[in-house]
């Protein structure tokens, strides 16, 4: 948190909102009226409107010990944009509700907003509203994103068909490895505090691990992939973003589309740092890639006829194919064995026990 | 909370959402796709889209000691609908994010949802999405409502003109008096507990106070007023809903519209129970009506030429008029004195001190 501390009550709710939002300019023609009335007013005469919303809770979704407030704001916006891209649409407006307890100063909220606004600028999204409240304990951020898509090109989860190719963007498991790294450093720090060495300047060494750290703290929504597919004239048959892990999301697509799937271990895209960190922690890197979550890459299926168009597209990897429903959801390992995929995806309702320790 | 307690982890996040939402049917033609994908998909080719969002925090906005979960869900939805009516629009879709700590069972969340769904049914609103998470401490509800309005008839805060009539629906201060009543009974109960009498069956007597209690626990968004005005061919020049108190909202309209105003004490609509409770608590009922908040009545201004059309409309009262900006915002008392209006509206960022006691 910031060193200068202005008490929020000096501004009040309306003053604070004014302070945070007065310099906002609306960029999109669909944004008719932004902050400052009972509702924001939007206009979508020729498009369908996409709505997605999240709630991020301190201690459950993020840990302020190692997550800077600006990054948190950035991530909160980005994960919502990612959901809109996952429908093959474009995010246009964002509403962010924030509740803070009294650890937070005006400058802290400015930091959160600066991250939100940076994400908005990068994705040409207008910040059009939001509620600000106090909280008895803990920070809460609840963003809602409004986007648009053409009726004919919005991609749902339920359109995958037998023989479709399964593709993912980027690489997987990196965000989860970044989280493990941060948790490890936090444990070291806490141990030092416990041993009374807390006045030692704590300097974790992240050299060579910058990439996995960034994937955890500053995820990027894959607008570029949506644009790449459009340019290549490829309309996915089904699409999701990977927030809970590849296995979990793929099973959602198969369940919605009433299909099975087969993916190949050797095709799962991994970054070197992800593999190195997994090795260091004695974890199976494929398990991390399958179940890690928070990658915010796009998982999609395309018609087999699109094979030639998609096979050489940058940063997209074909990892398997859709099968008949009776074949289930399978992973074929490097040595030719087949395993049932399991959704061990991160579940924010099951982490209470561990989160409360 | 409910007596049957099913642990949430037995269902998991996806199971819980499925359980809560599987029987939802979409009612509006603008709702293309509801719960079950990365985004909800809406269609608004001929209307402008209205978006409003809130965050309700346990201990700040509500107290579960006396607020039943079903009522809380109902109120969370209703206050968002109210914001859409305040733009002279109609709510059509609702997204609700909920975070619960481990005091809450599946049945508790069902209760919250049953209130949300009751409100939705009454106002023909489709529940199209929402995130469910755990919380380390306290319940959080963050609803976002999507509505529609005709471009020509959406009413903003900034359209009030000198000589316009100022009107309010219903009556004011009742919700605040209901809150005082509940707080009073809570104090009595806590005192009994303190004195070791907690095994006494605590039975607060609310006879003759049902109305103010209902105004606090089960507010109703004034769709009927929007319809009444439409039938009477009256388009307000400015409108807001009264969530923070009449003074505060009126000053918002005057600031946005760059006008002053003059309202008359004797014209402020009060219910008998509100007046009786204020008397009982030795409070000034006009102060309560001006600053109480949570009434969710509509405050609006109409052109002077609409006087004949509006003067006899049911449940609408003309309380004053818009004036030139240099005259400020004034209240004229029964004895002819003029006072400057002050916005002492309820401020969720200033209540931390008292809320934490």
XYZ file of C-alpha atoms in Angstrom:
714
model
C 0.000 0.000 0.000
C 1.015 3.606 -0.465
C 3.012 5.624 2.025
C 0.904 8.788 1.784
C -2.341 8.048 3.559
C -5.376 10.207 3.010
C -8.326 9.050 5.053
C -11.261 8.137 2.823
C -13.765 9.899 5.055
C -12.170 13.245 4.157
C -13.689 12.825 0.694
C -16.855 10.823 1.406
C -18.390 8.394 -1.070
C -19.423 10.930 -3.698
C -16.200 12.895 -3.341
C -14.143 9.746 -3.681
C -15.985 8.581 -6.795
C -15.629 12.055 -8.302
C -11.936 12.115 -7.443
C -11.338 8.726 -9.017
C -13.430 9.176 -12.121
C -13.395 12.849 -13.072
C -10.764 12.457 -15.788
C -12.474 9.523 -17.491
C -13.353 10.095 -21.133
C -15.687 7.745 -22.983
C -14.080 6.174 -26.024
C -16.744 3.886 -27.486
C -19.748 5.029 -29.504
C -21.827 2.500 -27.558
C -21.141 4.412 -24.305
C -23.857 7.072 -24.196
C -23.586 8.055 -20.525
C -21.001 6.924 -18.023
C -20.602 7.589 -14.337
C -22.861 10.148 -12.668
C -26.479 9.006 -12.881
C -28.604 6.162 -11.524
C -27.518 4.005 -14.471
C -24.980 4.052 -17.251
C -26.639 4.297 -20.664
C -25.403 2.229 -23.609
C -26.493 1.753 -27.189
C -26.199 -1.523 -29.094
C -28.500 -1.288 -32.103
C -26.535 -3.656 -34.373
C -24.802 -6.026 -31.960
C -25.666 -8.499 -29.279
C -24.684 -7.467 -25.777
C -22.392 -9.631 -23.644
C -22.422 -9.410 -19.847
C -19.993 -11.022 -17.427
C -19.392 -10.420 -13.749
C -17.031 -11.613 -11.009
C -16.496 -11.178 -7.316
C -12.916 -11.194 -6.014
C -12.497 -11.634 -2.270
C -9.372 -10.870 -0.282
C -7.920 -14.047 1.235
C -9.806 -16.219 -1.258
C -8.876 -14.870 -4.680
C -5.915 -12.716 -3.817
C -3.383 -12.093 -1.094
C -2.250 -8.514 -0.587
C 0.997 -9.770 0.937
C 2.323 -10.187 -2.565
C -0.304 -8.778 -4.894
C 0.221 -5.041 -5.450
C -3.043 -3.060 -5.566
C -2.439 -1.767 -9.068
C -1.904 -5.300 -10.349
C -5.040 -6.400 -8.555
C -7.133 -3.730 -10.270
C -5.574 -4.650 -13.592
C -6.268 -8.342 -13.080
C -9.862 -7.785 -11.915
C -10.616 -5.928 -15.149
C -8.615 -8.309 -17.326
C -10.336 -11.494 -16.162
C -13.669 -9.960 -17.119
C -12.403 -8.885 -20.547
C -11.182 -12.443 -20.996
C -14.733 -13.763 -20.548
C -15.949 -11.474 -23.318
C -13.184 -12.552 -25.713
C -14.135 -16.128 -24.849
C -17.501 -15.434 -26.537
C -15.613 -14.103 -29.584
C -16.755 -10.601 -28.652
C -15.132 -7.324 -27.661
C -15.376 -5.721 -24.217
C -16.669 -2.136 -24.334
C -17.730 -1.023 -20.858
C -16.749 -1.881 -17.307
C -18.496 -1.268 -13.976
C -16.441 -1.933 -10.846
C -17.795 -2.216 -7.309
C -15.213 -1.950 -4.549
C -15.493 -2.374 -0.779
C -12.536 -1.476 1.436
C -11.882 -1.699 5.143
C -10.097 0.958 7.090
C -6.601 -0.196 6.289
C -7.156 1.466 2.916
C -6.455 5.091 2.104
C -7.534 7.227 -0.830
C -4.122 6.528 -2.383
C -4.686 2.781 -2.104
C -7.980 3.042 -3.969
C -6.234 5.234 -6.531
C -3.743 2.401 -7.034
C -6.536 -0.113 -7.621
C -8.190 2.299 -10.051
C -4.940 2.986 -11.874
C -4.665 -0.732 -12.615
C -8.292 -0.914 -13.716
C -7.835 2.100 -15.951
C -4.629 0.774 -17.486
C -6.417 -2.450 -18.413
C -9.334 -0.417 -19.808
C -7.013 1.759 -21.912
C -5.223 -1.234 -23.358
C -8.499 -2.883 -24.361
C -10.403 0.279 -25.322
C -12.973 -0.242 -22.581
C -14.915 2.605 -20.942
C -15.278 2.659 -17.162
C -18.958 3.649 -16.844
C -19.913 3.029 -13.250
C -19.334 1.421 -9.916
C -20.289 1.457 -6.286
C -17.785 2.193 -3.529
C -18.428 1.039 0.012
C -16.706 0.250 3.219
C -16.134 -3.281 4.418
C -15.736 -4.493 7.990
C -12.892 -6.799 7.006
C -11.117 -7.290 3.734
C -11.087 -5.899 0.251
C -13.775 -6.904 -2.237
C -13.698 -6.105 -5.953
C -16.689 -6.973 -8.092
C -16.295 -6.036 -11.761
C -18.975 -6.356 -14.423
C -18.024 -6.091 -18.077
C -20.302 -5.301 -20.994
C -19.180 -6.254 -24.469
C -20.514 -6.777 -27.941
C -20.496 -9.412 -30.622
C -22.150 -10.054 -33.961
C -25.074 -12.412 -33.641
C -23.561 -14.731 -36.245
C -20.113 -14.868 -34.688
C -20.739 -15.160 -30.943
C -19.224 -18.470 -29.856
C -20.843 -20.502 -27.085
C -19.597 -23.531 -25.202
C -22.044 -25.918 -26.738
C -21.094 -25.945 -30.411
C -18.264 -28.493 -30.457
C -18.788 -31.452 -32.802
C -17.163 -34.851 -33.182
C -13.849 -34.583 -35.121
C -13.415 -30.846 -34.306
C -9.868 -29.849 -33.438
C -9.185 -28.679 -29.882
C -6.891 -25.642 -29.682
C -5.387 -23.481 -26.955
C -3.583 -20.171 -27.116
C -0.285 -19.421 -25.398
C 0.912 -21.863 -22.781
C -0.554 -23.352 -19.634
C 0.305 -23.742 -15.960
C 2.474 -20.626 -15.751
C 0.086 -18.607 -13.582
C -0.212 -21.500 -11.145
C 3.567 -21.865 -10.937
C 3.786 -18.107 -10.331
C 1.368 -18.532 -7.433
C 3.446 -21.385 -6.001
C 6.544 -19.187 -6.205
C 4.826 -16.343 -4.370
C 3.417 -18.674 -1.731
C 6.869 -20.149 -1.223
C 8.462 -16.728 -0.740
C 5.658 -15.743 1.609
C 6.334 -18.834 3.715
C 10.043 -17.936 3.877
C 9.155 -14.401 4.936
C 6.680 -15.584 7.572
C 9.295 -17.979 8.917
C 11.768 -15.101 9.258
C 9.155 -13.045 11.091
C 8.482 -15.993 13.385
C 12.174 -16.298 14.179
C 12.341 -12.642 15.075
C 14.337 -11.656 12.001
C 11.631 -9.472 10.613
C 13.774 -6.348 10.543
C 15.957 -7.980 7.908
C 15.199 -6.449 4.553
C 13.321 -9.240 2.839
C 14.424 -9.485 -0.790
C 13.051 -12.494 -2.603
C 15.069 -13.401 -5.684
C 12.822 -13.802 -8.703
C 15.599 -13.820 -11.312
C 14.717 -16.157 -14.139
C 11.185 -16.475 -12.864
C 9.822 -13.154 -14.098
C 7.572 -14.781 -16.661
C 5.618 -17.070 -14.317
C 5.370 -14.223 -11.821
C 3.899 -11.927 -14.430
C 1.462 -14.602 -15.589
C 0.115 -14.766 -12.011
C 0.139 -11.075 -11.145
C -0.602 -9.501 -14.513
C -2.602 -11.814 -16.750
C -3.444 -10.613 -20.251
C -6.778 -11.240 -21.949
C -6.247 -12.652 -25.441
C -7.839 -10.049 -27.687
C -5.048 -10.792 -30.167
C -6.229 -14.383 -30.565
C -9.792 -13.258 -31.326
C -8.348 -10.931 -33.966
C -6.015 -13.579 -35.376
C -8.898 -16.020 -35.813
C -11.031 -13.370 -37.469
C -8.273 -12.487 -39.932
C -7.802 -16.167 -40.718
C -11.555 -16.494 -41.336
C -11.884 -19.123 -38.622
C -15.024 -19.159 -36.500
C -14.533 -21.504 -33.526
C -17.357 -23.954 -32.905
C -16.992 -23.593 -29.112
C -14.791 -21.419 -26.912
C -14.020 -20.676 -23.234
C -11.257 -18.922 -21.406
C -9.125 -21.031 -19.096
C -9.656 -19.643 -15.622
C -10.131 -22.871 -13.660
C -7.705 -25.123 -15.536
C -7.703 -26.848 -18.941
C -9.317 -30.098 -17.723
C -12.200 -28.357 -16.046
C -12.913 -26.043 -18.992
C -12.611 -28.780 -21.584
C -15.068 -30.900 -19.619
C -17.462 -27.943 -19.579
C -17.274 -27.698 -23.363
C -17.793 -31.443 -23.752
C -20.687 -31.496 -21.312
C -22.386 -28.519 -22.990
C -21.721 -29.865 -26.482
C -22.560 -33.467 -25.533
C -19.262 -34.827 -26.850
C -16.123 -36.519 -25.613
C -12.565 -35.412 -26.248
C -9.042 -36.714 -26.566
C -6.038 -34.509 -25.892
C -2.372 -35.404 -26.153
C 0.044 -34.772 -23.320
C 2.869 -33.993 -25.740
C 0.784 -31.256 -27.395
C 0.070 -29.274 -24.226
C 1.995 -26.003 -24.547
C 4.374 -25.267 -21.665
C 6.824 -22.469 -21.026
C 10.354 -23.289 -19.932
C 9.965 -21.392 -16.627
C 6.779 -23.319 -15.835
C 8.561 -26.616 -16.357
C 11.615 -25.490 -14.358
C 9.503 -24.338 -11.423
C 7.476 -27.575 -11.421
C 10.734 -29.540 -11.458
C 12.048 -27.437 -8.573
C 8.880 -28.092 -6.562
C 8.836 -31.756 -7.514
C 5.420 -31.375 -9.136
C 4.148 -32.922 -12.354
C 4.108 -30.058 -14.843
C 1.300 -31.614 -16.906
C -0.901 -31.825 -13.821
C -0.170 -28.138 -13.241
C -1.044 -27.288 -16.841
C -4.253 -29.329 -16.704
C -5.512 -28.075 -13.357
C -3.593 -24.930 -12.509
C -6.041 -22.260 -13.505
C -5.788 -18.507 -13.933
C -4.034 -18.813 -17.293
C -6.746 -16.799 -19.072
C -5.738 -18.418 -22.328
C -8.445 -19.279 -24.846
C -9.554 -22.868 -25.311
C -11.561 -23.447 -28.477
C -12.620 -25.989 -31.017
C -12.613 -25.564 -34.789
C -13.964 -27.621 -37.642
C -11.509 -30.158 -39.032
C -11.765 -28.354 -42.389
C -9.985 -25.409 -40.776
C -6.877 -27.496 -40.108
C -4.783 -25.922 -42.855
C -5.787 -22.401 -41.809
C -5.058 -22.899 -38.133
C -2.033 -25.176 -38.004
C 0.539 -22.415 -38.515
C -1.145 -19.546 -36.651
C 1.158 -17.945 -34.153
C 0.661 -18.798 -30.477
C -2.126 -21.306 -31.132
C -1.592 -25.023 -30.594
C -3.819 -27.921 -31.640
C -3.875 -30.224 -28.603
C -6.407 -32.862 -29.543
C -9.833 -33.508 -30.974
C -13.468 -33.758 -30.050
C -14.835 -37.307 -29.974
C -18.160 -39.067 -29.551
C -19.710 -38.629 -26.093
C -19.432 -42.318 -25.198
C -15.633 -42.086 -25.425
C -15.496 -39.681 -22.467
C -12.836 -37.026 -21.852
C -9.362 -38.502 -22.246
C -5.701 -37.588 -22.060
C -3.187 -39.667 -24.009
C 0.223 -39.621 -22.384
C 3.570 -39.620 -24.189
C 3.832 -43.378 -23.733
C 0.437 -43.999 -25.325
C -1.620 -44.594 -22.173
C -5.080 -43.098 -21.867
C -6.375 -41.430 -18.701
C -9.753 -39.976 -17.843
C -9.565 -36.196 -17.459
C -10.589 -34.948 -14.047
C -11.773 -31.489 -13.158
C -9.615 -30.572 -10.206
C -10.062 -26.930 -11.179
C -9.655 -24.343 -8.503
C -12.868 -24.036 -6.539
C -13.353 -20.863 -4.534
C -16.035 -22.547 -2.452
C -13.775 -25.382 -1.376
C -10.814 -23.328 -0.259
C -12.393 -22.015 2.912
C -10.590 -24.405 5.194
C -7.141 -23.759 3.847
C -7.806 -20.083 3.281
C -8.753 -19.594 6.893
C -5.650 -21.156 8.367
C -30.828 -18.856 8.807
C -32.341 -22.224 8.032
C -32.369 -25.169 10.375
C -31.419 -27.782 7.755
C -27.761 -27.248 6.981
C -26.207 -28.699 3.861
C -22.540 -27.891 3.602
C -21.806 -25.915 0.443
C -18.714 -27.961 -0.355
C -20.931 -31.011 -0.970
C -22.120 -29.286 -4.144
C -19.068 -27.250 -5.167
C -19.280 -23.962 -7.036
C -20.645 -25.330 -10.300
C -22.994 -27.723 -8.538
C -24.308 -24.928 -6.351
C -24.924 -22.581 -9.266
C -26.664 -25.382 -11.159
C -28.763 -26.217 -8.118
C -29.814 -22.607 -7.648
C -30.463 -21.738 -11.260
C -31.620 -24.864 -13.062
C -35.302 -23.974 -12.934
C -34.825 -20.448 -14.267
C -36.737 -19.687 -17.453
C -35.976 -16.576 -19.476
C -38.989 -14.327 -19.901
C -37.728 -11.354 -21.924
C -37.071 -11.364 -25.653
C -33.907 -9.364 -24.953
C -32.479 -12.307 -22.953
C -30.790 -14.471 -25.597
C -28.641 -16.614 -23.305
C -28.655 -16.703 -19.521
C -26.541 -18.596 -17.029
C -24.105 -21.228 -18.285
C -21.486 -19.611 -20.515
C -18.659 -17.100 -20.129
C -21.138 -14.269 -20.652
C -24.865 -13.747 -20.776
C -26.000 -12.639 -24.246
C -28.613 -9.913 -24.678
C -30.172 -8.165 -27.621
C -31.241 -4.504 -27.612
C -31.623 -3.431 -31.238
C -34.262 -0.743 -30.653
C -33.582 0.446 -27.112
C -30.835 2.009 -25.113
C -29.326 -0.233 -22.472
C -29.274 0.800 -18.804
C -26.698 -0.639 -16.391
C -26.614 -0.234 -12.614
C -24.644 -2.079 -9.973
C -24.342 -2.148 -6.184
C -22.300 -3.831 -3.517
C -24.003 -4.719 -0.232
C -21.720 -5.589 2.676
C -22.756 -7.357 5.854
C -22.344 -5.082 8.865
C -22.373 -1.991 6.667
C -25.547 -2.248 4.579
C -27.386 -4.951 6.462
C -27.471 -6.754 9.777
C -28.422 -10.416 9.711
C -29.577 -10.172 13.316
C -32.848 -8.805 12.034
C -32.708 -9.023 8.251
C -33.971 -12.413 7.019
C -31.936 -13.787 4.098
C -34.921 -13.942 1.768
C -35.696 -10.286 2.444
C -32.060 -9.430 1.862
C -32.064 -11.085 -1.569
C -35.312 -9.350 -2.404
C -33.979 -5.972 -1.336
C -30.656 -6.399 -3.182
C -32.543 -6.987 -6.428
C -35.141 -4.313 -5.734
C -32.703 -1.472 -5.099
C -31.130 -2.165 -8.494
C -34.516 -2.223 -10.243
C -35.220 1.092 -8.560
C -32.165 2.644 -10.235
C -33.460 1.564 -13.638
C -36.945 2.989 -12.987
C -35.199 6.187 -11.901
C -33.997 6.523 -15.516
C -37.609 6.025 -16.696
C -36.599 2.591 -17.981
C -37.537 -1.014 -17.294
C -35.245 -3.610 -15.703
C -34.875 -6.757 -17.833
C -31.889 -8.782 -16.601
C -30.095 -9.262 -13.319
C -26.657 -10.683 -12.500
C -25.945 -11.352 -8.821
C -22.532 -12.054 -7.309
C -22.574 -13.548 -3.827
C -19.769 -14.339 -1.394
C -20.512 -16.311 1.779
C -18.461 -17.385 4.741
C -18.791 -20.755 6.379
C -21.714 -19.865 8.585
C -23.813 -20.263 5.452
C -25.371 -23.492 4.226
C -26.866 -24.382 0.849
C -30.287 -23.671 2.354
C -29.177 -20.175 3.382
C -28.085 -19.381 -0.154
C -31.371 -20.824 -1.387
C -33.155 -18.342 0.877
C -31.187 -15.425 -0.584
C -31.949 -16.672 -4.084
C -35.634 -17.151 -3.327
C -35.833 -13.462 -2.418
C -33.928 -12.452 -5.540
C -36.170 -14.611 -7.694
C -39.354 -13.291 -6.096
C -38.260 -9.738 -6.873
C -37.367 -10.797 -10.427
C -40.742 -12.453 -10.964
C -42.633 -9.424 -9.734
C -40.721 -7.123 -12.064
C -40.401 -9.509 -15.029
C -36.627 -9.585 -14.787
C -34.472 -12.525 -15.934
C -31.664 -13.757 -13.710
C -28.917 -14.302 -16.301
C -25.710 -14.772 -14.360
C -23.652 -14.400 -11.254
C -20.511 -15.488 -9.518
C -20.573 -17.413 -6.233
C -17.556 -17.409 -3.967
C -16.520 -17.947 -0.416
C -15.659 -15.106 1.910
C -13.390 -15.176 4.936
C -15.806 -13.068 6.946
C -19.239 -11.798 6.149
C -21.799 -11.961 3.415
C -21.400 -9.853 0.283
C -24.071 -9.400 -2.369
C -23.239 -7.497 -5.523
C -26.122 -7.231 -7.991
C -25.941 -5.705 -11.463
C -29.134 -4.895 -13.315
C -29.550 -4.393 -17.050
C -32.577 -2.517 -18.276
C -33.900 -0.724 -21.309
C -35.357 2.606 -22.206
C -36.342 4.518 -25.324
C -33.690 7.005 -26.314
C -36.243 9.831 -26.261
C -37.679 8.982 -22.871
C -34.660 8.119 -20.713
C -34.582 10.680 -17.900
C -31.267 11.898 -16.516
C -30.505 13.953 -13.426
C -29.447 17.012 -15.332
C -32.605 18.102 -17.102
C -34.365 20.124 -14.377
C -35.184 23.737 -15.343
C -36.148 26.824 -13.389
C -39.906 26.767 -12.506
C -40.158 22.951 -12.898
C -42.267 21.253 -10.245
C -40.516 18.926 -7.800
C -42.444 15.718 -7.101
C -41.993 12.603 -4.987
C -43.828 9.307 -4.949
C -45.136 7.604 -1.819
C -43.918 8.895 1.513
C -40.543 9.468 3.089
C -38.619 8.509 6.213
C -40.474 5.245 6.812
C -37.533 2.961 5.967
C -35.296 4.921 8.304
C -37.838 4.687 11.129
C -38.085 0.953 10.453
C -34.330 0.725 10.874
C -34.489 2.648 14.161
C -37.161 0.265 15.404
C -35.067 -2.783 14.524
C -31.950 -1.275 16.078
C -33.913 -0.516 19.237
C -35.200 -4.086 19.518
C -31.706 -5.413 18.851
C -30.369 -3.293 21.706
C -33.070 -4.665 24.027
C -32.205 -8.202 22.976
C -28.471 -7.653 23.441
C -29.145 -6.193 26.872
C -31.113 -9.326 27.834
C -28.258 -11.510 26.626
C -25.825 -9.413 28.646
C -27.935 -9.859 31.751
C -27.952 -13.619 31.252
C -31.615 -13.747 30.268
C -30.939 -15.029 26.808
C -32.972 -18.177 27.242
C -36.095 -16.074 27.504
C -37.973 -16.320 24.241
C -37.356 -12.905 22.766
C -40.540 -11.636 21.176
C -40.362 -8.043 20.000
C -43.761 -6.444 19.635
C -44.124 -4.801 16.251
C -47.891 -4.296 16.396
C -48.861 -1.064 14.691
C -45.384 -0.727 13.263
C -45.670 -3.233 10.439
C -45.551 -0.595 7.750
C -42.256 1.030 8.724
C -40.759 -2.400 9.276
C -41.774 -3.506 5.812
C -40.425 -0.316 4.270
C -37.020 -1.145 5.771
C -36.943 -4.884 5.153
C -38.896 -5.168 1.918
C -38.651 -2.009 -0.153
C -40.568 -1.884 -3.422
C -39.219 -0.302 -6.601
C -41.774 2.084 -8.089
C -42.487 0.588 -11.495
C -46.082 1.704 -11.004
C -45.023 5.356 -10.897
C -43.099 5.026 -14.182
C -46.247 3.515 -15.710
C -48.542 6.139 -14.202
C -46.427 8.946 -15.637
C -46.341 7.300 -19.048
C -50.122 6.908 -19.089
C -50.520 10.540 -18.104
C -48.156 11.544 -20.926
C -45.748 13.172 -18.514
C -42.032 12.933 -19.222
C -40.062 14.092 -16.171
C -37.268 16.559 -16.870
C -35.019 14.934 -14.230
C -35.408 11.891 -12.005
C -33.586 9.907 -9.293
C -34.582 7.311 -6.784
C -34.288 8.240 -3.129
C -31.741 5.887 -1.659
C -29.632 8.334 0.375
C -32.348 10.734 1.508
C -34.432 13.448 -0.165
C -31.994 16.293 0.606
C -29.011 14.506 -0.814
C -30.805 13.404 -4.002
C -32.414 16.782 -4.592
C -29.031 18.438 -4.285
C -27.654 15.979 -6.851
C -30.398 16.947 -9.302
C -29.784 20.663 -8.685
C -26.025 20.300 -9.028
C -26.318 18.272 -12.249
C -28.990 20.584 -13.660
C -27.256 23.755 -12.430
C -30.356 25.025 -10.638
C -31.554 25.800 -7.155
C -34.716 24.501 -5.504
C -37.304 25.354 -2.908
C -39.312 22.672 -1.144
C -42.031 23.100 1.458
C -41.954 21.269 4.772
C -45.734 20.955 4.827
C -45.711 19.225 1.439
C -43.316 16.431 2.405
C -45.361 13.209 2.431
C -45.240 11.264 5.694
C -46.950 8.126 6.864
C -48.654 8.058 10.244
C -46.386 5.255 11.565
C -43.293 7.215 10.550
C -44.502 10.251 12.485
C -45.496 8.140 15.500
C -42.138 6.388 15.636
C -40.244 9.685 15.308
C -42.372 11.097 18.137
C -41.649 8.023 20.247
C -37.906 8.395 19.644
C -38.040 12.138 20.172
C -36.703 12.742 16.668
C -37.760 15.421 14.178
C -39.792 13.557 11.577
C -38.946 16.071 8.838
C -35.237 15.538 9.441
C -35.859 11.800 9.113
C -37.788 12.300 5.878
C -35.084 14.585 4.455
C -32.075 12.486 5.402
C -33.300 9.019 6.249
C -32.568 7.162 3.045
C -33.554 3.748 1.714
C -37.053 4.917 0.801
C -36.556 3.957 -2.874
C -39.280 6.411 -3.812
C -38.895 8.386 -7.038
C -37.922 12.039 -6.925
C -38.533 13.878 -10.185
C -39.156 17.231 -11.759
C -41.776 18.054 -14.379
C -42.450 21.077 -16.520
C -44.836 23.601 -14.945
C -47.152 23.032 -17.922
C -47.749 19.492 -16.606
C -49.257 20.832 -13.383
C -52.839 19.972 -14.295
C -51.892 16.475 -15.428
C -49.873 15.644 -12.351
C -51.658 17.316 -9.470
C -54.213 14.559 -8.955
C -52.130 11.495 -9.799
C -52.310 8.884 -7.098
C -49.374 8.561 -4.733
C -47.461 11.488 -6.255
C -46.984 14.717 -4.325
C -45.687 18.076 -5.580
C -43.300 19.251 -2.864
C -41.730 22.377 -4.336
C -40.137 23.884 -7.397
C -36.838 24.288 -9.174
C -35.336 27.777 -8.893
C -32.414 29.713 -10.299
C -29.021 28.387 -9.192
C -28.112 31.520 -7.227
C -31.035 30.878 -4.879
C -29.471 27.637 -3.615
C -31.323 24.621 -2.267
C -33.916 25.666 0.324
C -36.556 24.263 2.620
C -39.427 26.520 3.717
C -40.803 25.496 7.102
C -44.442 25.650 8.175
C -43.810 28.961 9.871
C -42.327 30.508 6.719
C -38.649 30.315 7.605
C -36.130 29.266 4.956
C -33.288 26.846 5.635
C -30.449 25.659 3.444
C -30.828 21.963 2.594
C -27.937 19.832 3.759
C -26.960 16.447 2.402
C -26.646 14.346 5.507
C -27.471 11.298 3.399
C -26.317 7.957 4.597
C -22.693 7.457 3.633
C -21.413 3.883 3.614
C -17.828 5.147 3.702
C -18.359 7.182 6.840
C -20.016 4.511 8.902
C -16.905 2.456 9.530
C -16.373 3.762 13.030
C -19.871 3.120 14.247
C -20.270 -0.067 12.235
C -17.208 -1.584 13.813
C -18.257 -1.004 17.392
